[in-house]
Short mmCIF file of C-alpha atoms in Angstrom, two decimals:
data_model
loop_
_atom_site.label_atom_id
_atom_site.label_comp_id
_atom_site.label_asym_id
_atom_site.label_seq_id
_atom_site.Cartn_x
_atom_site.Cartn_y
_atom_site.Cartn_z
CA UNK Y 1 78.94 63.89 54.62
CA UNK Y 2 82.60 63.41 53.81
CA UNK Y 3 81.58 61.97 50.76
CA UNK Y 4 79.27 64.35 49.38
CA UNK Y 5 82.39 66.87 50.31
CA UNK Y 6 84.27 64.53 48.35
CA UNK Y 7 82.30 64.32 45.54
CA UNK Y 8 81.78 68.17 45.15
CA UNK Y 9 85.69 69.01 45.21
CA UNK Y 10 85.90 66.75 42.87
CA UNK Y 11 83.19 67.84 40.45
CA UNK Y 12 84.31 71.75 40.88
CA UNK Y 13 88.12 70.72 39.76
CA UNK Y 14 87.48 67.76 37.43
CA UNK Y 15 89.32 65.07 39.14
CA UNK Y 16 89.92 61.17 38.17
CA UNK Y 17 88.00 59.02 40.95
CA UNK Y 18 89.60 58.09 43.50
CA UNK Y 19 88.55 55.59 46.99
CA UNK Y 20 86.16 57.30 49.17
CA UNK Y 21 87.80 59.27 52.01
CA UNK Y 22 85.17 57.96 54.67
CA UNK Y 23 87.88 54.95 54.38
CA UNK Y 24 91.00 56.10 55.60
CA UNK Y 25 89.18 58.10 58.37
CA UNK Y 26 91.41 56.87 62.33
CA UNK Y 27 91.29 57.81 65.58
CA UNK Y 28 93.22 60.09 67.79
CA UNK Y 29 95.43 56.64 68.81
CA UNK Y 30 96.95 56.69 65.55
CA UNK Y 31 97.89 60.34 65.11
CA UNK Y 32 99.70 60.02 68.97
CA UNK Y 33 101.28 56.82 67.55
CA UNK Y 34 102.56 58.14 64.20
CA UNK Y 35 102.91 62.04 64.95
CA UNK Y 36 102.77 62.46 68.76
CA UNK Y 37 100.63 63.62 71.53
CA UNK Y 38 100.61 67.21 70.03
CA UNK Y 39 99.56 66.91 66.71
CA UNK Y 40 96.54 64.35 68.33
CA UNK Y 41 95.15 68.08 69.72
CA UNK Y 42 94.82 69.22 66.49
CA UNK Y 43 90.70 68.76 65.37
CA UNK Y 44 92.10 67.64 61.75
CA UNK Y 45 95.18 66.02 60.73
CA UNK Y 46 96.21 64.10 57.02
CA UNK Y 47 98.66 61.20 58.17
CA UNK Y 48 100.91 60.46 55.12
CA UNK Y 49 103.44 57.94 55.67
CA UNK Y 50 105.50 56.79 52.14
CA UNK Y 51 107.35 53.49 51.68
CA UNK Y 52 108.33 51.54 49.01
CA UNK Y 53 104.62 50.26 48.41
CA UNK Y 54 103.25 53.33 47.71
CA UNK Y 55 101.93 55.93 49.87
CA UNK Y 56 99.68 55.18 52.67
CA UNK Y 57 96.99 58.12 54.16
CA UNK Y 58 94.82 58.12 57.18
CA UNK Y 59 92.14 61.12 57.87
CA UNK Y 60 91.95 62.34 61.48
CA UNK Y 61 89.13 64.59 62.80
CA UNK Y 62 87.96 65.23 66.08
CA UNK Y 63 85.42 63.21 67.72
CA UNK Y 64 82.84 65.78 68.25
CA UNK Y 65 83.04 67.26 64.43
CA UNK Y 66 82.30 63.43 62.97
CA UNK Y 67 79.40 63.65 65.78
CA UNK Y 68 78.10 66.73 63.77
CA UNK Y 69 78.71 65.38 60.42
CA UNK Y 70 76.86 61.84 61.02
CA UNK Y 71 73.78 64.05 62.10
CA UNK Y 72 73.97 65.75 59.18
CA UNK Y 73 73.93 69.56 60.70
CA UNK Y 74 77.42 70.49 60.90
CA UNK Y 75 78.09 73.57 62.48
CA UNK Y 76 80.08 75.83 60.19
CA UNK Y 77 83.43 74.98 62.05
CA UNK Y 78 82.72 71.32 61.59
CA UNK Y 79 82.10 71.69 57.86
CA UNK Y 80 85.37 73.46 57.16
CA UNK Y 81 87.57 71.04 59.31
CA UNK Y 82 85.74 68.43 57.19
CA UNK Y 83 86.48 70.13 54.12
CA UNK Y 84 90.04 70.74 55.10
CA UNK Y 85 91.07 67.17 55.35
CA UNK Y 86 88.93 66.13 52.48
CA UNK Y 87 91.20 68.60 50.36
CA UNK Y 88 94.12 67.69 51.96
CA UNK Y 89 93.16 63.84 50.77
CA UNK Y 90 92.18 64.89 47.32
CA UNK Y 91 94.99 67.14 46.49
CA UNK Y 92 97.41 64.75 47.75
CA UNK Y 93 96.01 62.46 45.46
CA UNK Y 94 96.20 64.25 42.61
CA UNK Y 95 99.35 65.11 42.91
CA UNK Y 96 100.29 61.85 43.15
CA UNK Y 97 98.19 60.27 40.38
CA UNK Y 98 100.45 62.74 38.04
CA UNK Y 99 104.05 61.79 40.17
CA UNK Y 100 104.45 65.31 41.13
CA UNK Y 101 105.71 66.63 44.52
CA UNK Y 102 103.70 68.57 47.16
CA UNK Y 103 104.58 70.70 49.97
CA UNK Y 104 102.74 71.41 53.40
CA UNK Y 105 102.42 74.94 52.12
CA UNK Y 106 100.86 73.78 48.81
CA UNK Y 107 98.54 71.47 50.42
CA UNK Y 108 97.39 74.61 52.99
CA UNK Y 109 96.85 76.93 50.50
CA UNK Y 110 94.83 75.22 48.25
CA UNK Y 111 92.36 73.78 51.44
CA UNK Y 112 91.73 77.64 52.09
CA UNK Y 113 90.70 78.25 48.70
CA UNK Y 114 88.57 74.95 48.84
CA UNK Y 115 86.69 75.78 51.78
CA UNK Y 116 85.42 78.84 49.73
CA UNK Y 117 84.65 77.32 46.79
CA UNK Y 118 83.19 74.76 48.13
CA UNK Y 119 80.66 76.83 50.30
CA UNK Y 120 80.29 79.04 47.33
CA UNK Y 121 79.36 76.22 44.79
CA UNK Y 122 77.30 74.36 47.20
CA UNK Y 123 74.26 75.53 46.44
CA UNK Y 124 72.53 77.67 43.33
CA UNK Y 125 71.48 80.58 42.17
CA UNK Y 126 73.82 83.94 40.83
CA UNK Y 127 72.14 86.18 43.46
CA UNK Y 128 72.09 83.93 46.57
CA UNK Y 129 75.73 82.85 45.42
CA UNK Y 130 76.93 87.04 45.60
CA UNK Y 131 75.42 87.20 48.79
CA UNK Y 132 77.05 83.79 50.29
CA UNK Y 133 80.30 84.71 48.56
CA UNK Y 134 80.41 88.14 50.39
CA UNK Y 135 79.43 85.49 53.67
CA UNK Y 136 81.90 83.49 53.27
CA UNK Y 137 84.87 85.43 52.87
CA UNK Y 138 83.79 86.98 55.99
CA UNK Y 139 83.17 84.08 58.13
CA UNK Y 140 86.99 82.37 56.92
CA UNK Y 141 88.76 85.15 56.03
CA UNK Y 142 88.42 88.23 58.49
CA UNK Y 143 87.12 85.59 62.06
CA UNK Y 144 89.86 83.20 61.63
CA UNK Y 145 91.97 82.10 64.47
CA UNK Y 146 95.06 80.32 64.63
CA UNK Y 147 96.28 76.80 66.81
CA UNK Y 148 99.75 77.64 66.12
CA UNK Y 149 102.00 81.20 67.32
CA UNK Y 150 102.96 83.79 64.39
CA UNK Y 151 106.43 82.94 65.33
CA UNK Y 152 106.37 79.20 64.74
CA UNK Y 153 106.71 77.05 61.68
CA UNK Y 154 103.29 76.11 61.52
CA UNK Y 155 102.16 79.47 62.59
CA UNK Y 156 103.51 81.15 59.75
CA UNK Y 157 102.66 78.76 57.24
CA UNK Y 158 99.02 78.91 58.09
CA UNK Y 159 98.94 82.42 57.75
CA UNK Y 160 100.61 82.46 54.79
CA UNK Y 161 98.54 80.17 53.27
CA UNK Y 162 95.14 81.96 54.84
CA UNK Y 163 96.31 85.35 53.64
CA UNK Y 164 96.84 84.04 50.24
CA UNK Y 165 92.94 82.27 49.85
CA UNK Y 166 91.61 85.37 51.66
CA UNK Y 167 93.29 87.59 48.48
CA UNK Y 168 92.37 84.79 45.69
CA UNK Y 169 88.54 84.23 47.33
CA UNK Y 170 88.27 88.62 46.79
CA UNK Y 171 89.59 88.45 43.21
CA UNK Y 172 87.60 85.53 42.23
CA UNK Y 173 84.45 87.81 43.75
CA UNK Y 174 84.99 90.81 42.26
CA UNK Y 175 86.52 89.09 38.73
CA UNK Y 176 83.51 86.53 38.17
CA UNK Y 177 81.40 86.52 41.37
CA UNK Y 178 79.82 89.51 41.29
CA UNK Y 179 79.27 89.41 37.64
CA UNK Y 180 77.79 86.29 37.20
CA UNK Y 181 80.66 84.64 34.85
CA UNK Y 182 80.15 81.25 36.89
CA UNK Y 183 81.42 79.24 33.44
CA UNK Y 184 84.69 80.65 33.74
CA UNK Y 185 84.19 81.10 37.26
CA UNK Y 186 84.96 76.70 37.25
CA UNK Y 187 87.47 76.88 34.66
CA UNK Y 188 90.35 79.50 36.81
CA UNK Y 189 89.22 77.35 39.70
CA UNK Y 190 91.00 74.21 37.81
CA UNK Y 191 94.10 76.41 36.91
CA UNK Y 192 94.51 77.13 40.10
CA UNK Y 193 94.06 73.98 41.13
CA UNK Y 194 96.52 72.45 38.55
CA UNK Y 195 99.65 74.67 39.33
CA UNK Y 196 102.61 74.37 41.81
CA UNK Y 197 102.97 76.43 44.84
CA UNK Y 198 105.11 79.36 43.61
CA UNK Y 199 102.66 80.02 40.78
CA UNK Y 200 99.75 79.52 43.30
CA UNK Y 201 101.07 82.60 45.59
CA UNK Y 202 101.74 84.56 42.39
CA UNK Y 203 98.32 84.35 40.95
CA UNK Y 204 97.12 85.37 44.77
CA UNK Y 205 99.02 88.27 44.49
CA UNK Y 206 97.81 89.70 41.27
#
């Protein structure tokens, strides 16, 4: 299942190959090794650690959401923890591939907007895909709830981040969405995808 995630994300943005994810997937022990006991709560965490070999990456996710994925009915909160760190792996790939910098923020944002697309693009059809656009935005967007406090680093920069894909996943609705300009639809998808933070947030605003 990671995989197929894998594959999609990088079919909707156009992305060089790169080793399958279901490699670098570790256990809890290695997030409490690297990170702590805290982070190990979390049900989805990207290790990164950089040395002068490269960079090295680990996926975590919880036990019970790989349960879910190996039988091959995820619940929805399964699938977009899933698709989470499979963006997380891909767009830190990509930015390194092209030796460009990335920040937590970045990396947050652009896992929002891939949860939608990805649930959007999943399957076919312009009036199902209206109908599971209007779905999805729902289901991420207006039920979300938060690990981390409003008043903490990682509070804020989720909810940043989530405010930001909840303002990009309307405009990309209304803009193409809703009238059936799928084409172009793919092709502001890849800007998006291809453009630093600051200009990420700006476009989100517009």
């Amino acid at each position: 299942m990671l995989s197929r995630i894998q594959q999609l994300l990088a079919t909707v943005y156009d992305l060089h190959p790169v080793p399958d994810v279901e490699c670098f997937v570790c256990g809890p022990e290695l997030v409490a090794e690297l990170v702590g006991h805290d982070e190990a709560r979390r049900r989805e965490v990207l290790l990164v650690l950089e040395d002068e070999e490269g960079v090295h990456v680990a996926l975590y996710l919880d036990a019970e959401v790989l349960e879910q994925l190996r039988e091959g009915e995820p619940r929805f909160e399964a699938l977009q923890l899933a698709t989470e760190g499979v963006s997380h792996y891909l767009y830190l790939a990509f930015r390194e591939r092209n030796d460009e910098p990335v920040s937590r923020l970045e990396l947050e944002v652009q896992a929002e907007v891939d949860k939608y697309a990805a649930g959007l693009l999943a399957g076919n059809g312009v009036g199902a895909i209206r109908e599971r656009s209007r779905a999805l935005r729902e289901r991420l967007y207006s039920q979300a709830t938060f690990l981390d406090a409003a008043d903490t680093p990682e509070g804020e920069r989720y909810r940043i981040a989530h405010r930001a894909a909840a303002r990009y996943a309307a405009r990309l609705e209304a803009c193409f969405v809703d009238r059936g300009r799928l084409e172009e639809l793919a092709i502001e998808l890849r800007r998006f995808y291809r453009v630093g933070v600051r200009e990420k947030l700006a476009i989100t605003r517009q």
